[in-house]
Tab-separated table of C-alpha atoms and ligand atoms in Angstrom:
chain	number	residue	atom	x	y	z
A	52	UNK	CA	104.069	117.722	98.361
A	53	UNK	CA	102.382	121.083	97.672
A	54	UNK	CA	99.082	122.333	99.006
A	55	UNK	CA	97.151	125.584	99.078
A	56	UNK	CA	94.403	127.392	100.910
A	57	UNK	CA	91.113	127.434	99.016
A	58	UNK	CA	88.387	130.010	99.284
A	59	UNK	CA	85.033	128.238	99.307
A	60	UNK	CA	83.076	131.450	99.804
A	61	UNK	CA	81.191	130.537	102.946
A	62	UNK	CA	80.478	133.897	104.560
A	63	UNK	CA	81.857	133.793	108.101
A	64	UNK	CA	78.937	133.357	110.540
A	65	UNK	CA	78.592	136.139	113.129
A	66	UNK	CA	79.150	133.697	116.003
A	67	UNK	CA	80.863	130.586	114.619
A	68	UNK	CA	80.311	127.490	116.746
A	69	UNK	CA	83.843	126.314	116.032
A	70	UNK	CA	86.824	126.722	113.739
A	71	UNK	CA	87.360	123.660	111.583
A	72	UNK	CA	89.996	122.978	108.972
A	73	UNK	CA	89.163	120.677	106.068
A	74	UNK	CA	92.185	119.007	104.475
A	75	UNK	CA	91.246	117.861	100.973
A	76	UNK	CA	93.559	115.190	99.584
A	77	UNK	CA	91.377	113.702	96.804
A	78	UNK	CA	89.525	110.410	96.403
A	79	UNK	CA	86.105	109.676	94.950
A	80	UNK	CA	84.509	112.300	97.206
A	81	UNK	CA	85.612	115.192	95.010
A	82	UNK	CA	85.504	113.514	91.618
A	83	UNK	CA	83.315	114.069	88.652
A	84	UNK	CA	82.967	112.260	85.308
A	85	UNK	CA	84.992	113.696	82.416
A	86	UNK	CA	83.778	113.588	78.795
A	87	UNK	CA	84.870	109.924	78.539
A	88	UNK	CA	83.014	108.910	81.690
A	89	UNK	CA	86.232	108.476	83.688
A	90	UNK	CA	86.278	109.778	87.286
A	91	UNK	CA	88.664	112.724	87.703
A	92	UNK	CA	89.064	115.207	90.610
A	93	UNK	CA	86.925	118.367	90.417
A	94	UNK	CA	87.835	121.846	91.543
A	95	UNK	CA	87.152	122.031	95.283
A	96	UNK	CA	86.255	125.742	95.036
A	97	UNK	CA	82.874	124.567	93.761
A	98	UNK	CA	82.021	122.543	96.858
A	99	UNK	CA	79.228	124.926	97.874
A	100	UNK	CA	77.375	124.273	94.621
A	101	UNK	CA	77.164	120.649	95.682
A	102	UNK	CA	76.696	121.295	99.359
A	103	UNK	CA	74.932	124.584	100.125
A	104	UNK	CA	73.992	123.301	103.618
A	105	UNK	CA	77.630	123.752	104.624
A	106	UNK	CA	76.667	127.338	105.482
A	107	UNK	CA	73.998	126.330	107.959
A	108	UNK	CA	76.526	124.527	110.186
A	109	UNK	CA	77.658	127.952	111.429
A	110	UNK	CA	81.298	126.952	111.372
A	111	UNK	CA	84.354	128.974	110.515
A	112	UNK	CA	85.757	126.642	107.871
A	113	UNK	CA	89.209	126.844	106.308
A	114	UNK	CA	90.044	124.506	103.432
A	115	UNK	CA	93.541	123.362	102.577
A	116	UNK	CA	93.771	121.245	99.432
A	117	UNK	CA	96.548	119.235	97.858
A	118	UNK	CA	97.639	121.022	94.660
A	119	UNK	CA	97.110	117.732	92.879
A	120	UNK	CA	94.261	115.821	94.539
A	121	UNK	CA	95.021	112.115	94.323
A	122	UNK	CA	93.322	108.769	94.182
A	123	UNK	CA	94.308	107.241	97.502
A	124	UNK	CA	95.915	104.257	95.793
A	125	UNK	CA	98.771	106.724	95.202
A	126	UNK	CA	99.141	107.638	98.880
A	127	UNK	CA	102.636	107.246	100.339
A	128	UNK	CA	104.336	108.295	103.596
A	129	UNK	CA	105.144	111.701	102.080
A	130	UNK	CA	101.386	112.410	102.012
A	131	UNK	CA	101.014	111.322	105.653
A	132	UNK	CA	103.817	113.739	106.497
A	133	UNK	CA	102.046	116.522	104.598
A	134	UNK	CA	98.698	115.914	106.317
A	135	UNK	CA	100.498	115.748	109.677
A	136	UNK	CA	102.353	119.006	108.976
A	137	UNK	CA	99.131	120.829	108.019
A	138	UNK	CA	97.436	119.669	111.229
A	139	UNK	CA	100.474	120.376	113.394
A	140	UNK	CA	100.984	123.896	112.033
A	141	UNK	CA	97.323	124.860	112.390
A	142	UNK	CA	96.604	123.006	115.610
A	143	UNK	CA	96.439	125.986	117.960
A	144	UNK	CA	94.068	127.968	115.725
A	145	UNK	CA	91.530	125.241	115.048
A	146	UNK	CA	89.004	123.340	117.137
A	147	UNK	CA	89.158	120.277	114.917
A	148	UNK	CA	90.122	118.832	111.536
A	149	UNK	CA	88.310	116.900	108.828
A	150	UNK	CA	90.487	115.076	106.309
A	151	UNK	CA	88.855	114.196	102.977
A	152	UNK	CA	90.632	111.149	101.609
A	153	UNK	CA	90.006	108.305	99.178
A	154	UNK	CA	88.568	105.252	100.863
A	155	UNK	CA	90.987	102.697	99.407
A	156	UNK	CA	93.883	103.485	101.725
A	157	UNK	CA	92.102	105.665	104.276
A	158	UNK	CA	92.648	103.086	107.045
A	159	UNK	CA	96.430	103.222	106.450
A	160	UNK	CA	96.482	107.019	106.592
A	161	UNK	CA	94.235	107.232	109.645
A	162	UNK	CA	96.447	104.649	111.393
A	163	UNK	CA	99.620	106.506	110.445
A	164	UNK	CA	98.250	109.852	111.655
A	165	UNK	CA	97.090	108.252	114.904
A	166	UNK	CA	100.689	107.218	115.590
A	167	UNK	CA	102.271	110.436	114.313
A	168	UNK	CA	100.201	112.906	116.338
A	169	UNK	CA	101.383	112.444	119.898
A	170	UNK	CA	99.527	114.324	122.625
A	171	UNK	CA	96.374	114.883	120.587
A	172	UNK	CA	93.545	116.716	122.333
A	173	UNK	CA	91.406	117.702	119.318
A	174	UNK	CA	89.394	115.698	116.786
A	175	UNK	CA	90.940	114.633	113.475
A	176	UNK	CA	88.120	113.025	111.487
A	177	UNK	CA	88.762	111.273	108.181
A	178	UNK	CA	85.956	110.821	105.714
A	179	UNK	CA	85.329	110.355	102.007
A	180	UNK	CA	82.665	108.811	99.817
A	181	UNK	CA	81.812	105.793	97.717
A	182	UNK	CA	80.040	107.991	95.139
A	183	UNK	CA	81.282	111.431	94.057
A	184	UNK	CA	79.536	114.455	95.510
A	185	UNK	CA	78.462	115.397	91.977
A	186	UNK	CA	76.151	112.329	91.860
A	187	UNK	CA	72.570	112.689	93.090
A	188	UNK	CA	72.746	109.571	95.307
A	189	UNK	CA	76.170	110.372	96.694
A	190	UNK	CA	77.048	109.532	100.294
A	191	UNK	CA	79.545	112.420	100.298
A	192	UNK	CA	77.135	115.017	101.663
A	193	UNK	CA	76.105	113.119	104.781
A	194	UNK	CA	79.628	111.921	105.444
A	195	UNK	CA	81.111	115.421	105.307
A	196	UNK	CA	78.346	117.201	107.216
A	197	UNK	CA	78.415	114.698	110.084
A	198	UNK	CA	82.225	114.569	110.125
A	199	UNK	CA	82.198	118.357	110.542
A	200	UNK	CA	79.661	118.077	113.351
A	201	UNK	CA	81.800	115.499	115.137
A	202	UNK	CA	84.966	117.537	114.639
A	203	UNK	CA	83.249	120.524	116.261
A	204	UNK	CA	81.325	118.671	118.995
A	205	UNK	CA	82.163	119.737	122.543
A	206	UNK	CA	80.956	118.849	126.013
A	207	UNK	CA	81.591	121.390	128.768
A	208	UNK	CA	83.902	123.239	126.391
A	209	UNK	CA	86.091	120.179	125.647
A	210	UNK	CA	86.144	118.217	122.342
A	211	UNK	CA	84.115	115.017	122.659
A	212	UNK	CA	86.362	113.002	120.322
A	213	UNK	CA	90.028	113.999	120.769
A	214	UNK	CA	91.237	111.173	118.510
A	215	UNK	CA	92.083	110.339	114.913
A	216	UNK	CA	88.963	108.601	113.568
A	217	UNK	CA	87.108	107.649	110.429
A	218	UNK	CA	83.492	108.736	110.099
A	219	UNK	CA	81.660	106.852	107.381
A	220	UNK	CA	78.096	105.711	106.766
A	221	UNK	CA	76.700	106.766	110.131
A	222	UNK	CA	79.526	105.238	112.157
A	223	UNK	CA	82.596	106.678	113.880
A	224	UNK	CA	85.565	104.311	114.140
A	225	UNK	CA	88.985	104.730	115.742
A	226	UNK	CA	91.361	105.327	112.817
A	227	UNK	CA	93.908	102.698	113.844
A	228	UNK	CA	91.176	100.041	114.270
A	229	UNK	CA	89.553	100.637	110.879
A	230	UNK	CA	89.546	98.438	107.792
A	231	UNK	CA	87.973	98.996	104.403
A	232	UNK	CA	85.688	96.011	103.895
A	233	UNK	CA	83.331	97.067	101.118
A	234	UNK	CA	83.778	98.681	97.715
A	235	UNK	CA	80.185	98.864	96.467
A	236	UNK	CA	77.812	99.450	99.370
A	237	UNK	CA	78.084	102.588	101.458
A	238	UNK	CA	79.226	100.835	104.660
A	239	UNK	CA	82.842	100.791	103.549
A	240	UNK	CA	84.555	100.519	106.941
A	241	UNK	CA	84.532	98.190	109.878
A	242	UNK	CA	86.068	98.566	113.305
A	243	UNK	CA	88.201	95.571	114.216
A	244	UNK	CA	88.257	94.414	117.808
A	245	UNK	CA	87.020	97.714	119.189
A	246	UNK	CA	83.544	99.214	119.553
A	247	UNK	CA	82.333	102.094	117.380
A	248	UNK	CA	83.006	105.463	118.957
A	249	UNK	CA	79.670	106.877	117.811
A	250	UNK	CA	76.595	106.087	115.732
A	251	UNK	CA	74.805	108.841	113.882
A	252	UNK	CA	71.036	108.755	113.639
A	253	UNK	CA	68.575	111.472	114.527
A	254	UNK	CA	71.269	112.466	116.968
A	255	UNK	CA	74.874	111.425	117.303
A	256	UNK	CA	75.296	108.885	120.105
A	257	UNK	CA	78.839	108.891	121.412
A	258	UNK	CA	80.208	105.812	123.163
A	259	UNK	CA	81.946	108.060	125.674
A	260	UNK	CA	83.608	105.224	127.613
A	261	UNK	CA	85.292	103.925	124.410
A	262	UNK	CA	86.739	107.285	123.386
A	263	UNK	CA	90.336	108.053	124.297
A	264	UNK	CA	90.701	110.865	126.841
A	265	UNK	CA	92.327	114.063	125.580
A	266	UNK	CA	96.045	114.147	126.120
A	267	UNK	CA	97.357	116.578	128.683
A	268	UNK	CA	100.769	116.936	127.087
A	269	UNK	CA	101.309	119.354	124.221
A	270	UNK	CA	101.011	118.103	120.649
A	271	UNK	CA	104.182	116.771	119.083
A	272	UNK	CA	104.672	114.974	115.817
A	273	UNK	CA	106.672	111.918	114.787
A	274	UNK	CA	107.147	111.846	111.042
A	275	UNK	CA	110.119	109.713	110.000
A	276	UNK	CA	109.080	106.599	108.119
A	277	UNK	CA	111.259	103.709	107.051
A	278	UNK	CA	109.526	101.746	104.295
A	279	UNK	CA	111.799	98.708	104.483
A	280	UNK	CA	108.896	96.515	105.553
A	281	UNK	CA	107.026	93.752	103.762
A	282	UNK	CA	103.709	91.978	104.110
A	283	UNK	CA	102.965	88.356	103.400
A	284	UNK	CA	99.749	86.384	103.761
A	285	UNK	CA	100.056	82.677	104.492
A	286	UNK	CA	97.926	80.148	102.599
A	287	UNK	CA	97.930	76.359	102.583
A	288	UNK	CA	100.559	75.363	100.054
A	289	UNK	CA	102.696	78.487	100.318
A	290	UNK	CA	106.260	77.613	99.340
A	291	UNK	CA	109.584	78.267	101.005
A	292	UNK	CA	110.742	80.028	97.822
A	293	UNK	CA	108.184	82.829	98.023
A	294	UNK	CA	108.714	83.430	101.759
A	295	UNK	CA	112.471	83.340	101.221
A	296	UNK	CA	112.190	85.766	98.310
A	297	UNK	CA	110.322	88.281	100.465
A	298	UNK	CA	112.656	87.858	103.436
A	299	UNK	CA	115.633	88.155	101.096
A	300	UNK	CA	114.541	91.634	99.924
A	301	UNK	CA	117.650	93.834	100.160
A	302	UNK	CA	117.429	96.215	103.125
A	303	UNK	CA	114.352	94.557	104.637
A	304	UNK	CA	113.953	95.332	108.349
A	305	UNK	CA	110.561	93.869	109.208
A	306	UNK	CA	107.884	91.560	107.914
A	307	UNK	CA	104.199	91.576	108.801
A	308	UNK	CA	103.042	87.981	108.455
A	309	UNK	CA	99.306	87.347	108.201
A	310	UNK	CA	98.712	84.003	109.890
A	311	UNK	CA	95.654	81.868	110.539
A	312	UNK	CA	93.148	82.128	113.388
A	313	UNK	CA	94.738	82.930	116.731
A	314	UNK	CA	98.141	83.433	115.090
A	315	UNK	CA	98.866	79.930	113.840
A	316	UNK	CA	101.265	78.976	111.050
A	317	UNK	CA	102.652	75.777	109.500
A	318	UNK	CA	104.952	73.902	111.837
A	319	UNK	CA	107.089	72.315	109.100
A	320	UNK	CA	110.825	72.506	109.594
A	321	UNK	CA	111.462	74.369	106.337
A	322	UNK	CA	109.074	77.119	107.424
A	323	UNK	CA	110.586	77.609	110.856
A	324	UNK	CA	114.104	77.473	109.413
A	325	UNK	CA	113.317	80.328	106.987
A	326	UNK	CA	111.867	82.472	109.777
A	327	UNK	CA	114.689	81.637	112.194
A	328	UNK	CA	117.298	82.706	109.662
A	329	UNK	CA	115.525	86.032	109.118
A	330	UNK	CA	115.270	86.645	112.868
A	331	UNK	CA	118.969	85.825	113.238
A	332	UNK	CA	119.603	88.438	110.511
A	333	UNK	CA	117.786	90.964	112.747
A	334	UNK	CA	114.574	91.120	110.701
A	335	UNK	CA	111.485	91.632	112.857
A	336	UNK	CA	108.548	89.330	112.143
A	337	UNK	CA	105.141	90.483	113.355
A	338	UNK	CA	102.291	88.010	113.664
A	339	UNK	CA	98.905	89.432	112.585
A	340	UNK	CA	95.833	87.257	112.172
A	341	UNK	CA	93.922	86.987	108.913
A	342	UNK	CA	90.737	86.899	111.023
A	343	UNK	CA	89.038	90.265	111.299
A	344	UNK	CA	87.979	89.451	114.878
A	345	UNK	CA	89.872	88.032	117.863
A	346	UNK	CA	93.548	88.181	118.563
A	347	UNK	CA	96.894	86.500	118.096
A	348	UNK	CA	97.695	84.415	121.161
A	349	UNK	CA	101.080	82.830	120.545
A	350	UNK	CA	101.329	79.621	122.526
A	351	UNK	CA	97.620	78.778	122.579
A	352	UNK	CA	98.208	76.139	119.896
A	353	UNK	CA	101.393	74.240	119.195
A	354	UNK	CA	101.386	75.827	115.723
A	355	UNK	CA	101.869	79.253	117.257
A	356	UNK	CA	103.999	78.286	120.260
A	357	UNK	CA	106.858	77.539	117.897
A	358	UNK	CA	106.575	81.081	116.536
A	359	UNK	CA	106.771	82.463	120.064
A	360	UNK	CA	109.795	80.259	120.787
A	361	UNK	CA	111.802	81.522	117.803
A	362	UNK	CA	111.115	85.201	118.534
A	363	UNK	CA	108.191	86.151	116.307
A	364	UNK	CA	106.455	89.213	117.804
A	365	UNK	CA	102.737	88.934	118.490
A	366	UNK	CA	100.676	91.694	116.892
A	367	UNK	CA	97.796	90.925	119.301
A	368	UNK	CA	94.570	92.300	117.787
A	369	UNK	CA	96.062	94.971	115.529
A	370	UNK	CA	94.874	95.449	111.975
A	371	UNK	CA	97.376	94.892	109.187
A	372	UNK	CA	97.041	98.596	108.329
A	373	UNK	CA	98.078	99.548	111.857
A	374	UNK	CA	100.904	97.030	112.004
A	375	UNK	CA	102.439	98.196	108.712
A	376	UNK	CA	102.234	101.937	109.442
A	377	UNK	CA	103.353	101.559	113.063
A	378	UNK	CA	106.361	99.506	111.999
A	379	UNK	CA	107.374	102.080	109.396
A	380	UNK	CA	107.143	104.890	111.935
A	381	UNK	CA	108.930	103.039	114.749
A	382	UNK	CA	111.708	101.936	112.395
A	383	UNK	CA	112.016	105.442	110.983
A	384	UNK	CA	112.089	107.132	114.349
A	385	UNK	CA	114.255	104.720	116.297
A	386	UNK	CA	115.398	101.702	114.273
A	387	UNK	CA	114.941	97.968	114.714
A	388	UNK	CA	115.474	97.735	118.493
A	389	UNK	CA	113.060	100.588	119.116
A	390	UNK	CA	110.443	98.907	116.908
A	391	UNK	CA	110.985	95.554	118.673
A	392	UNK	CA	110.360	97.235	122.025
A	393	UNK	CA	107.219	99.122	121.021
A	394	UNK	CA	105.375	96.939	118.481
A	395	UNK	CA	103.492	95.046	121.184
A	396	UNK	CA	102.508	98.161	123.132
A	397	UNK	CA	99.587	100.430	122.462
A	398	UNK	CA	100.559	103.825	121.076
A	399	UNK	CA	97.140	105.099	120.010
A	400	UNK	CA	94.653	102.466	121.152
A	401	UNK	CA	95.454	100.188	118.181
A	402	UNK	CA	95.821	96.996	120.232
A	403	UNK	CA	94.617	95.416	123.435
A	404	UNK	CA	97.569	94.999	125.763
A	405	UNK	CA	97.654	91.846	127.887
B	1435	LIG	N1	89.954	104.935	94.415
B	1435	LIG	C1	89.322	105.871	95.303
B	1435	LIG	C2	90.363	106.336	96.291
B	1435	LIG	O1	90.652	105.648	97.226
B	1435	LIG	C3	88.179	105.215	95.990
B	1435	LIG	C4	87.439	106.106	96.945
B	1435	LIG	O2	87.774	107.217	97.257
B	1435	LIG	O3	86.407	105.627	97.448
B	1435	LIG	O4	90.897	107.393	96.142
């Protein structure tokens, strides 16, 4: 995955307030309509034409852009590794990072980066836009300007938000608690089971008590992903054949199963038999609720107690995006037993531990 430094021609302010690196990966933010009306990425060198106020932030900004900016539907672990590498290699020189990313899979990438960057003590703020910056009514300008402010915000010389987050439509959300919930209106993201970390109005109000404290250990990076995972959503009437087909995928190591309510699933014998066989074959099954709020509590109902009894792992109040990316990283870094041990524990504030 290739990337390059881009000169955006902001003259360096005499006394920059902070040094911020923008990592431009693509997405609607930087798109413009071609002659056929189709949205295609524009040349990021021209950002100042769309956003002259960037200068007035008095920041020392460096931009690193993917050689080929992408629609985030094409994001894969190799892109997470590239974003992680850029942040890791420039960490000492920068006060914070803003990652411009398509909204479609932003919650996966922000979750993955939250797990990859161990010992984080500086802000990594993802943002993007629902309308390209070239459009008069675009949300790109506000999203980027405020993301830059948050990435550079300090209190008593220390970063206020030393976490991986998404800033979008006046709200700051922990990256591994975020979900894209809207494709037309500007409020594209929601925080699941965790309060917003900040709201932006006339001033930016930080929910200081909800923000993770800066790590005291040095930054390190985990970056091995194993993609032998699958995701299935239960629905009334789902057949044994489709669940079996997924669990029979060659090389499969783990399944994220989206269940009902507090983690409930059918209690029919065929269903439990299929899951039991997979567990006996050393496939991890993680229980994540289809409900955006609340948590999986295996054993609260009979229909989830059986899952607990056969060895299904509770995903507590994690998002699907967190569960999938965390599994891939844990499997990649340490294999099935390592993933079994750590799935239920909080690595980056993605779940509420009992
Ligand atoms: N398809 C675009 C993407 O995710 C949508 C967006 O950026 O809002 O890259």
